[in-house]
PDB file of C-alpha atoms in Angstrom:
ATOM      1  CA  MET A  16     -15.538   2.251   7.665  1.00 77.00           C
ATOM      2  CA  ALA A  17     -12.255   0.622   8.755  1.00 87.00           C
ATOM      3  CA  LEU A  18     -11.167   0.807  12.371  1.00 92.00           C
ATOM      4  CA  CYS A  19      -7.674   1.711  13.527  1.00 95.00           C
ATOM      5  CA  PRO A  20      -5.529  -1.466  13.651  1.00 94.00           C
ATOM      6  CA  THR A  21      -3.798  -0.286  16.849  1.00 95.00           C
ATOM      7  CA  CYS A  22      -6.621   0.812  19.160  1.00 95.00           C
ATOM      8  CA  ARG A  23      -9.539  -0.770  17.239  1.00 93.00           C
ATOM      9  CA  ARG A  24     -11.874   1.916  18.592  1.00 91.00           C
ATOM     10  CA  GLN A  25     -11.630   4.859  16.229  1.00 91.00           C
ATOM     11  CA  PRO A  26     -12.218   5.018  12.493  1.00 94.00           C
ATOM     12  CA  ALA A  27      -9.110   5.652  10.402  1.00 92.00           C
ATOM     13  CA  ASP A  28      -8.171   9.273   9.762  1.00 91.00           C
ATOM     14  CA  ALA A  29      -7.184  10.118   6.184  1.00 91.00           C
ATOM     15  CA  LYS A  30      -4.111  11.989   7.471  1.00 94.00           C
ATOM     16  CA  TYR A  31      -2.759   8.932   9.360  1.00 93.00           C
ATOM     17  CA  LYS A  32      -4.385   6.142   7.358  1.00 93.00           C
ATOM     18  CA  PRO A  33      -4.785   3.291   8.328  1.00 95.00           C
ATOM     19  CA  PHE A  34      -4.451   4.681  11.889  1.00 96.00           C
ATOM     20  CA  CYS A  35      -6.756   7.069  13.720  1.00 95.00           C
ATOM     21  CA  SER A  36      -4.022   9.334  15.093  1.00 96.00           C
ATOM     22  CA  LYS A  37      -0.302  10.035  15.179  1.00 96.00           C
ATOM     23  CA  ARG A  38      -0.161   8.302  18.561  1.00 97.00           C
ATOM     24  CA  CYS A  39      -1.496   5.014  17.154  1.00 96.00           C
ATOM     25  CA  ALA A  40       0.867   5.270  14.175  1.00 96.00           C
ATOM     26  CA  ASP A  41       3.802   5.791  16.570  1.00 97.00           C
ATOM     27  CA  VAL A  42       2.725   2.839  18.737  1.00 96.00           C
ATOM     28  CA  ASP A  43       2.730   0.619  15.635  1.00 96.00           C
ATOM     29  CA  LEU A  44       6.165   1.894  14.572  1.00 96.00           C
ATOM     30  CA  GLN A  45       7.547   1.217  18.052  1.00 96.00           C
ATOM     31  CA  ARG A  46       6.259  -2.360  17.831  1.00 94.00           C
ATOM     32  CA  TRP A  47       8.206  -2.824  14.581  1.00 93.00           C
ATOM     33  CA  PHE A  48      11.391  -1.374  16.105  1.00 94.00           C
ATOM     34  CA  THR A  49      11.265  -3.567  19.209  1.00 93.00           C
ATOM     35  CA  GLY A  50      10.444  -6.821  17.412  1.00 90.00           C
ATOM     36  CA  GLY A  51       6.808  -6.895  18.448  1.00 89.00           C
ATOM     37  CA  TYR A  52       5.859  -8.170  15.013  1.00 86.00           C
ATOM     38  CA  VAL A  53       7.753 -11.410  14.398  1.00 85.00           C
ATOM     39  CA  ILE A  54       6.942 -14.685  12.740  1.00 83.00           C
ATOM     40  CA  PRO A  55       7.946 -17.520  15.051  1.00 81.00           C
ATOM     41  CA  GLU A  56      10.504 -19.850  13.533  1.00 79.00           C
ATOM     42  CA  SER A  57      10.493 -23.535  14.371  1.00 75.00           C
ATOM     43  CA  VAL A  58      13.708 -25.131  15.599  1.00 68.00           C
ATOM     44  CA  ASP A  59      13.716 -27.486  12.594  1.00 67.00           C
ATOM     45  CA  ASP A  60      14.006 -24.515  10.202  1.00 54.00           C
ATOM     46  CA  VAL A  61      17.128 -23.094  11.841  1.00 56.00           C
ATOM     47  CA  SER A  62      20.419 -23.965  10.158  1.00 62.00           C
ATOM     48  CA  THR A  63      23.309 -25.086  12.368  1.00 61.00           C
ATOM     49  CA  GLY A  64      25.885 -23.785   9.922  1.00 64.00           C
ATOM     50  CA  ASP A  65      27.330 -27.251   9.260  1.00 65.00           C
ATOM     51  CA  PRO A  66      28.419 -27.329   5.569  1.00 64.00           C
ATOM     52  CA  ASN A  67      28.097 -31.151   5.483  1.00 70.00           C
ATOM     53  CA  GLU A  68      24.445 -30.934   6.454  1.00 62.00           C
ATOM     54  CA  ASP A  69      21.874 -31.588   3.664  1.00 57.00           C
TER      55      ASP A  69
END
């Protein structure tokens, strides 16, 4: 049985799958809204906006 990805203590509830409760689902949503889930970008990948740059 899969555990809740937020609290990792309770098994997932079918009503809130993959979370165990509305609270854990809301915590995950809040993390998305506040930028808690981001992929770090290296400085080399950032464009400077210079059109002459290759």
